[in-house]
């Protein structure tokens, strides 16, 4: 199914999709209507820009306090109705689009004024376990729509490192540790964790998302199955990275869990 090539057909498709967007509730919340219209126009006129538009839409929705599940439902509804309008929904269903939607929502929820718990650590810039759960749910949905077995199509790379060497030393004279010293040490550890996540993501082929699961533990979602070399590649990158060369770290890979077990799987990685 292709996007109509005739300008008249494109205008009609845009009109239809805008009506669908309104019916799906895309304009609920401050600023959401403009971002939703941009997603619709990108879907019809600029399919390669859909992921970018979804990032902006997710950020606006997250900032307004909308739950991630509701935001995903809106996009799924738009994809279904776009197909009815004879507009190719695949750009909305691509895994990259889902990742950008989740990233945008996480960034918006962090900066927003709602009651949502931040999904991105403002100190490290790393997403949290909830974002990984959402990404895995989205990946399963996309694979199911394409008739692909999700469990054999991707890999999670986990690095567990000892980042506690910079703990604040105990005072020798019995006086309390100054708060500023504690804060500085915490920032050093956060910097090491951010670097660990960045280097790990760079080392993982087709790494789409990096999350902080626990102090010193990060995970990267790769949209390719493990060929048996990923852990070795990550270890080599860590050895060469300035600031991490002497880090004691354990690297391993996990296959994507069955959809019903995603949350329990991620919770086990966090514990």
mmCIF file of C-alpha atoms in Angstrom:
data_model
loop_
_atom_site.group_PDB
_atom_site.id
_atom_site.type_symbol
_atom_site.label_atom_id
_atom_site.label_comp_id
_atom_site.label_asym_id
_atom_site.label_seq_id
_atom_site.Cartn_x
_atom_site.Cartn_y
_atom_site.Cartn_z
ATOM 1 C CA UNK A 1 0.000 0.000 0.000
ATOM 2 C CA UNK A 2 1.502 3.330 -1.083
ATOM 3 C CA UNK A 3 0.782 6.942 -0.263
ATOM 4 C CA UNK A 4 -1.356 8.455 -3.040
ATOM 5 C CA UNK A 5 0.871 10.211 -5.582
ATOM 6 C CA UNK A 6 -1.714 12.621 -6.993
ATOM 7 C CA UNK A 7 -1.759 16.021 -5.162
ATOM 8 C CA UNK A 8 -5.549 15.873 -4.965
ATOM 9 C CA UNK A 9 -5.377 12.408 -3.403
ATOM 10 C CA UNK A 10 -2.729 13.610 -0.948
ATOM 11 C CA UNK A 11 -4.894 16.530 0.126
ATOM 12 C CA UNK A 12 -7.866 14.225 0.554
ATOM 13 C CA UNK A 13 -5.743 11.769 2.544
ATOM 14 C CA UNK A 14 -4.507 14.591 4.777
ATOM 15 C CA UNK A 15 -8.058 15.741 5.389
ATOM 16 C CA UNK A 16 -9.129 12.209 6.248
ATOM 17 C CA UNK A 17 -6.184 11.613 8.559
ATOM 18 C CA UNK A 18 -6.712 14.922 10.345
ATOM 19 C CA UNK A 19 -10.302 13.914 10.996
ATOM 20 C CA UNK A 20 -9.031 10.601 12.326
ATOM 21 C CA UNK A 21 -6.523 12.399 14.550
ATOM 22 C CA UNK A 22 -9.266 14.562 16.004
ATOM 23 C CA UNK A 23 -11.490 11.537 16.618
ATOM 24 C CA UNK A 24 -8.606 9.705 18.298
ATOM 25 C CA UNK A 25 -8.222 12.509 20.825
ATOM 26 C CA UNK A 26 -4.883 13.803 19.560
ATOM 27 C CA UNK A 27 -5.772 17.432 20.265
ATOM 28 C CA UNK A 28 -6.465 16.880 23.972
ATOM 29 C CA UNK A 29 -4.040 18.866 26.094
ATOM 30 C CA UNK A 30 -2.128 22.103 25.540
ATOM 31 C CA UNK A 31 -0.188 22.159 22.275
ATOM 32 C CA UNK A 32 -1.029 18.579 21.373
ATOM 33 C CA UNK A 33 -3.111 19.520 18.327
ATOM 34 C CA UNK A 34 -0.231 21.184 16.484
ATOM 35 C CA UNK A 35 2.142 18.294 17.146
ATOM 36 C CA UNK A 36 -0.501 15.751 16.101
ATOM 37 C CA UNK A 37 -1.185 17.627 12.856
ATOM 38 C CA UNK A 38 2.551 17.540 12.148
ATOM 39 C CA UNK A 39 2.602 13.749 12.616
ATOM 40 C CA UNK A 40 -0.314 13.378 10.204
ATOM 41 C CA UNK A 41 1.236 15.636 7.591
ATOM 42 C CA UNK A 42 4.570 13.828 7.899
ATOM 43 C CA UNK A 43 2.820 10.472 7.461
ATOM 44 C CA UNK A 44 1.193 11.612 4.227
ATOM 45 C CA UNK A 45 3.709 14.053 2.796
ATOM 46 C CA UNK A 46 7.064 13.218 4.413
ATOM 47 C CA UNK A 47 7.116 9.570 5.598
ATOM 48 C CA UNK A 48 10.845 9.710 6.381
ATOM 49 C CA UNK A 49 10.128 12.455 8.943
ATOM 50 C CA UNK A 50 7.512 10.484 10.889
ATOM 51 C CA UNK A 51 9.915 9.355 13.627
ATOM 52 C CA UNK A 52 11.024 12.949 14.241
ATOM 53 C CA UNK A 53 7.422 14.144 14.356
ATOM 54 C CA UNK A 54 6.519 11.355 16.788
ATOM 55 C CA UNK A 55 9.388 12.414 19.039
ATOM 56 C CA UNK A 56 7.952 15.939 19.215
ATOM 57 C CA UNK A 57 4.436 14.606 19.757
ATOM 58 C CA UNK A 58 5.601 12.274 22.534
ATOM 59 C CA UNK A 59 7.540 15.084 24.208
ATOM 60 C CA UNK A 60 4.514 17.386 24.188
ATOM 61 C CA UNK A 61 2.238 14.637 25.507
ATOM 62 C CA UNK A 62 4.716 13.695 28.240
ATOM 63 C CA UNK A 63 5.109 17.305 29.285
ATOM 64 C CA UNK A 64 1.309 17.612 29.525
ATOM 65 C CA UNK A 65 1.216 14.570 31.837
ATOM 66 C CA UNK A 66 -0.369 11.993 29.514
ATOM 67 C CA UNK A 67 0.488 8.340 30.369
ATOM 68 C CA UNK A 68 2.797 6.575 27.927
ATOM 69 C CA UNK A 69 0.221 3.830 27.295
ATOM 70 C CA UNK A 70 -2.376 6.413 26.230
ATOM 71 C CA UNK A 71 0.089 8.088 23.872
ATOM 72 C CA UNK A 72 0.906 4.722 22.275
ATOM 73 C CA UNK A 73 -2.790 3.932 21.912
ATOM 74 C CA UNK A 74 -3.325 7.213 20.031
ATOM 75 C CA UNK A 75 -0.576 6.364 17.558
ATOM 76 C CA UNK A 76 -1.938 2.828 17.078
ATOM 77 C CA UNK A 77 -5.405 4.267 16.429
ATOM 78 C CA UNK A 78 -4.000 6.661 13.870
ATOM 79 C CA UNK A 79 -2.152 3.824 12.111
ATOM 80 C CA UNK A 80 -5.333 1.756 11.847
ATOM 81 C CA UNK A 81 -7.371 4.628 10.486
ATOM 82 C CA UNK A 82 -4.604 5.773 8.143
ATOM 83 C CA UNK A 83 -4.793 2.378 6.477
ATOM 84 C CA UNK A 84 -8.535 2.869 6.026
ATOM 85 C CA UNK A 85 -7.711 6.222 4.407
ATOM 86 C CA UNK A 86 -5.344 4.409 2.007
ATOM 87 C CA UNK A 87 -2.254 5.911 3.587
ATOM 88 C CA UNK A 88 0.654 3.581 4.308
ATOM 89 C CA UNK A 89 0.810 3.167 8.130
ATOM 90 C CA UNK A 90 4.226 1.474 8.180
ATOM 91 C CA UNK A 91 6.187 4.624 9.120
ATOM 92 C CA UNK A 92 4.086 4.779 12.310
ATOM 93 C CA UNK A 93 4.650 1.092 13.015
ATOM 94 C CA UNK A 94 8.419 1.020 12.490
ATOM 95 C CA UNK A 95 10.475 0.194 15.558
ATOM 96 C CA UNK A 96 12.495 3.393 15.190
ATOM 97 C CA UNK A 97 9.248 5.371 15.279
ATOM 98 C CA UNK A 98 8.242 3.651 18.511
ATOM 99 C CA UNK A 99 11.625 4.373 20.071
ATOM 100 C CA UNK A 100 11.434 8.064 19.137
ATOM 101 C CA UNK A 101 7.904 8.296 20.513
ATOM 102 C CA UNK A 102 9.088 6.766 23.794
ATOM 103 C CA UNK A 103 12.165 8.988 23.978
ATOM 104 C CA UNK A 104 10.107 12.088 23.357
ATOM 105 C CA UNK A 105 7.582 11.105 26.007
ATOM 106 C CA UNK A 106 10.368 10.397 28.498
ATOM 107 C CA UNK A 107 11.994 13.780 27.870
ATOM 108 C CA UNK A 108 8.668 15.585 28.132
ATOM 109 C CA UNK A 109 7.646 13.823 31.323
ATOM 110 C CA UNK A 110 10.965 14.769 32.891
ATOM 111 C CA UNK A 111 10.536 18.459 32.105
ATOM 112 C CA UNK A 112 6.774 18.596 32.500
ATOM 113 C CA UNK A 113 4.781 19.953 35.397
ATOM 114 C CA UNK A 114 2.529 16.905 35.798
ATOM 115 C CA UNK A 115 2.613 14.290 38.520
ATOM 116 C CA UNK A 116 4.455 11.682 36.426
ATOM 117 C CA UNK A 117 7.692 10.293 37.824
ATOM 118 C CA UNK A 118 10.592 11.309 35.552
ATOM 119 C CA UNK A 119 11.498 8.551 33.093
ATOM 120 C CA UNK A 120 14.914 10.022 32.288
ATOM 121 C CA UNK A 121 17.521 10.726 34.958
ATOM 122 C CA UNK A 122 18.306 14.446 34.577
ATOM 123 C CA UNK A 123 21.835 13.859 35.907
ATOM 124 C CA UNK A 124 22.880 11.090 33.509
ATOM 125 C CA UNK A 125 20.395 11.550 30.658
ATOM 126 C CA UNK A 126 19.721 7.807 30.719
ATOM 127 C CA UNK A 127 16.207 6.384 30.461
ATOM 128 C CA UNK A 128 14.891 4.215 33.283
ATOM 129 C CA UNK A 129 13.456 0.708 33.440
ATOM 130 C CA UNK A 130 9.919 1.865 32.586
ATOM 131 C CA UNK A 131 11.140 3.205 29.251
ATOM 132 C CA UNK A 132 12.777 -0.162 28.520
ATOM 133 C CA UNK A 133 9.508 -1.925 29.337
ATOM 134 C CA UNK A 134 7.639 0.380 26.972
ATOM 135 C CA UNK A 135 10.243 -0.145 24.235
ATOM 136 C CA UNK A 136 9.980 -3.940 24.563
ATOM 137 C CA UNK A 137 6.177 -3.776 24.484
ATOM 138 C CA UNK A 138 6.359 -1.638 21.346
ATOM 139 C CA UNK A 139 8.866 -3.995 19.753
ATOM 140 C CA UNK A 140 6.572 -6.957 20.356
ATOM 141 C CA UNK A 141 3.628 -5.052 18.862
ATOM 142 C CA UNK A 142 5.602 -4.111 15.742
ATOM 143 C CA UNK A 143 6.904 -7.645 15.278
ATOM 144 C CA UNK A 144 3.430 -9.120 15.683
ATOM 145 C CA UNK A 145 2.080 -6.707 13.066
ATOM 146 C CA UNK A 146 4.856 -7.813 10.692
ATOM 147 C CA UNK A 147 4.536 -11.525 11.438
ATOM 148 C CA UNK A 148 8.035 -11.676 12.963
ATOM 149 C CA UNK A 149 9.072 -13.555 16.098
ATOM 150 C CA UNK A 150 10.201 -10.786 18.457
ATOM 151 C CA UNK A 151 12.096 -13.135 20.769
ATOM 152 C CA UNK A 152 14.590 -14.016 18.048
ATOM 153 C CA UNK A 153 14.815 -10.596 16.412
ATOM 154 C CA UNK A 154 16.598 -8.479 19.024
ATOM 155 C CA UNK A 155 18.999 -8.555 21.958
ATOM 156 C CA UNK A 156 19.402 -6.814 25.293
ATOM 157 C CA UNK A 157 22.990 -6.113 26.299
ATOM 158 C CA UNK A 158 23.600 -5.647 30.027
ATOM 159 C CA UNK A 159 26.697 -4.166 31.656
ATOM 160 C CA UNK A 160 27.099 -4.389 35.418
ATOM 161 C CA UNK A 161 30.025 -2.290 36.606
ATOM 162 C CA UNK A 162 31.562 -1.375 39.941
ATOM 163 C CA UNK A 163 31.101 2.396 40.163
ATOM 164 C CA UNK A 164 31.491 2.579 43.927
ATOM 165 C CA UNK A 165 35.190 3.458 44.020
ATOM 166 C CA UNK A 166 34.272 7.097 44.304
ATOM 167 C CA UNK A 167 32.233 6.747 47.473
ATOM 168 C CA UNK A 168 32.857 9.558 49.951
ATOM 169 C CA UNK A 169 35.494 8.432 52.495
ATOM 170 C CA UNK A 170 34.572 8.494 56.152
ATOM 171 C CA UNK A 171 35.810 11.443 58.177
ATOM 172 C CA UNK A 172 38.755 10.531 60.383
ATOM 173 C CA UNK A 173 38.060 13.162 63.026
ATOM 174 C CA UNK A 174 34.460 12.179 63.724
ATOM 175 C CA UNK A 175 32.991 15.241 62.046
ATOM 176 C CA UNK A 176 30.098 14.780 59.549
ATOM 177 C CA UNK A 177 30.929 14.721 55.852
ATOM 178 C CA UNK A 178 30.111 18.140 54.323
ATOM 179 C CA UNK A 179 27.027 17.962 52.040
ATOM 180 C CA UNK A 180 28.981 19.532 49.196
ATOM 181 C CA UNK A 181 31.502 16.691 49.225
ATOM 182 C CA UNK A 182 28.727 14.122 49.104
ATOM 183 C CA UNK A 183 27.108 15.953 46.193
ATOM 184 C CA UNK A 184 30.386 16.092 44.284
ATOM 185 C CA UNK A 185 30.953 12.356 44.720
ATOM 186 C CA UNK A 186 27.404 11.640 43.553
ATOM 187 C CA UNK A 187 27.991 13.733 40.427
ATOM 188 C CA UNK A 188 31.214 11.838 39.707
ATOM 189 C CA UNK A 189 29.366 8.521 39.910
ATOM 190 C CA UNK A 190 26.567 9.896 37.718
ATOM 191 C CA UNK A 191 29.161 11.008 35.173
ATOM 192 C CA UNK A 192 30.703 7.538 35.123
ATOM 193 C CA UNK A 193 27.261 5.956 34.667
ATOM 194 C CA UNK A 194 26.441 8.326 31.792
ATOM 195 C CA UNK A 195 29.785 7.505 30.146
ATOM 196 C CA UNK A 196 29.201 3.788 30.692
ATOM 197 C CA UNK A 197 25.823 4.035 28.953
ATOM 198 C CA UNK A 198 27.195 6.086 26.066
ATOM 199 C CA UNK A 199 30.151 3.781 25.405
ATOM 200 C CA UNK A 200 27.997 0.643 25.670
ATOM 201 C CA UNK A 201 25.438 1.999 23.201
ATOM 202 C CA UNK A 202 28.211 2.961 20.777
ATOM 203 C CA UNK A 203 29.623 -0.565 20.968
ATOM 204 C CA UNK A 204 26.343 -2.371 20.344
ATOM 205 C CA UNK A 205 25.390 -2.826 16.687
ATOM 206 C CA UNK A 206 21.961 -1.301 15.995
ATOM 207 C CA UNK A 207 21.685 -0.115 19.600
ATOM 208 C CA UNK A 208 18.406 1.788 19.807
ATOM 209 C CA UNK A 209 17.958 2.585 23.490
ATOM 210 C CA UNK A 210 20.178 2.759 26.573
ATOM 211 C CA UNK A 211 18.748 2.612 30.101
ATOM 212 C CA UNK A 212 20.082 2.793 33.630
ATOM 213 C CA UNK A 213 18.693 -0.163 35.573
ATOM 214 C CA UNK A 214 20.564 0.171 38.870
ATOM 215 C CA UNK A 215 23.672 1.874 40.267
ATOM 216 C CA UNK A 216 26.420 0.786 37.878
ATOM 217 C CA UNK A 217 24.112 -1.258 35.633
ATOM 218 C CA UNK A 218 22.983 -0.239 32.146
ATOM 219 C CA UNK A 219 21.168 -2.046 29.362
ATOM 220 C CA UNK A 220 21.080 -1.412 25.615
ATOM 221 C CA UNK A 221 18.333 -2.691 23.350
ATOM 222 C CA UNK A 222 19.681 -3.821 19.981
ATOM 223 C CA UNK A 223 17.348 -4.554 17.082
ATOM 224 C CA UNK A 224 19.556 -7.415 15.926
ATOM 225 C CA UNK A 225 19.991 -10.909 17.418
ATOM 226 C CA UNK A 226 23.242 -11.695 19.185
ATOM 227 C CA UNK A 227 25.789 -13.307 16.878
ATOM 228 C CA UNK A 228 27.965 -14.305 19.813
ATOM 229 C CA UNK A 229 30.339 -11.345 19.522
ATOM 230 C CA UNK A 230 28.414 -8.467 21.100
ATOM 231 C CA UNK A 231 29.640 -8.960 24.675
ATOM 232 C CA UNK A 232 33.264 -9.200 23.502
ATOM 233 C CA UNK A 233 32.821 -6.053 21.436
ATOM 234 C CA UNK A 234 31.414 -4.120 24.396
ATOM 235 C CA UNK A 235 34.257 -5.302 26.657
ATOM 236 C CA UNK A 236 36.802 -4.115 24.083
ATOM 237 C CA UNK A 237 35.134 -0.696 23.844
ATOM 238 C CA UNK A 238 35.130 -0.344 27.626
ATOM 239 C CA UNK A 239 38.835 -1.193 27.853
ATOM 240 C CA UNK A 240 39.645 1.558 25.332
ATOM 241 C CA UNK A 241 37.327 4.227 26.771
ATOM 242 C CA UNK A 242 39.080 7.029 28.697
ATOM 243 C CA UNK A 243 37.854 6.995 32.273
ATOM 244 C CA UNK A 244 36.581 3.414 32.067
ATOM 245 C CA UNK A 245 39.712 1.471 31.179
ATOM 246 C CA UNK A 246 40.224 0.156 34.732
ATOM 247 C CA UNK A 247 36.541 -0.440 35.390
ATOM 248 C CA UNK A 248 35.548 -3.858 36.709
ATOM 249 C CA UNK A 249 32.526 -4.808 34.605
ATOM 250 C CA UNK A 250 30.556 -7.896 33.647
ATOM 251 C CA UNK A 251 28.884 -7.918 30.224
ATOM 252 C CA UNK A 252 26.232 -10.331 29.040
ATOM 253 C CA UNK A 253 23.356 -10.528 26.563
ATOM 254 C CA UNK A 254 19.754 -11.592 26.954
ATOM 255 C CA UNK A 255 17.199 -12.527 24.291
ATOM 256 C CA UNK A 256 13.960 -10.569 24.163
ATOM 257 C CA UNK A 257 11.482 -12.138 26.620
ATOM 258 C CA UNK A 258 7.995 -13.245 25.669
ATOM 259 C CA UNK A 259 5.543 -10.362 25.680
ATOM 260 C CA UNK A 260 3.724 -11.588 28.771
ATOM 261 C CA UNK A 261 6.995 -11.687 30.736
ATOM 262 C CA UNK A 262 8.476 -8.309 29.747
ATOM 263 C CA UNK A 263 7.828 -6.501 33.036
ATOM 264 C CA UNK A 264 9.026 -9.381 35.216
ATOM 265 C CA UNK A 265 12.121 -9.736 33.042
ATOM 266 C CA UNK A 266 13.064 -6.054 33.417
ATOM 267 C CA UNK A 267 12.309 -6.108 37.146
ATOM 268 C CA UNK A 268 14.720 -9.047 37.493
ATOM 269 C CA UNK A 269 17.411 -7.040 35.668
ATOM 270 C CA UNK A 270 16.882 -4.146 38.062
ATOM 271 C CA UNK A 271 17.118 -6.256 41.224
#
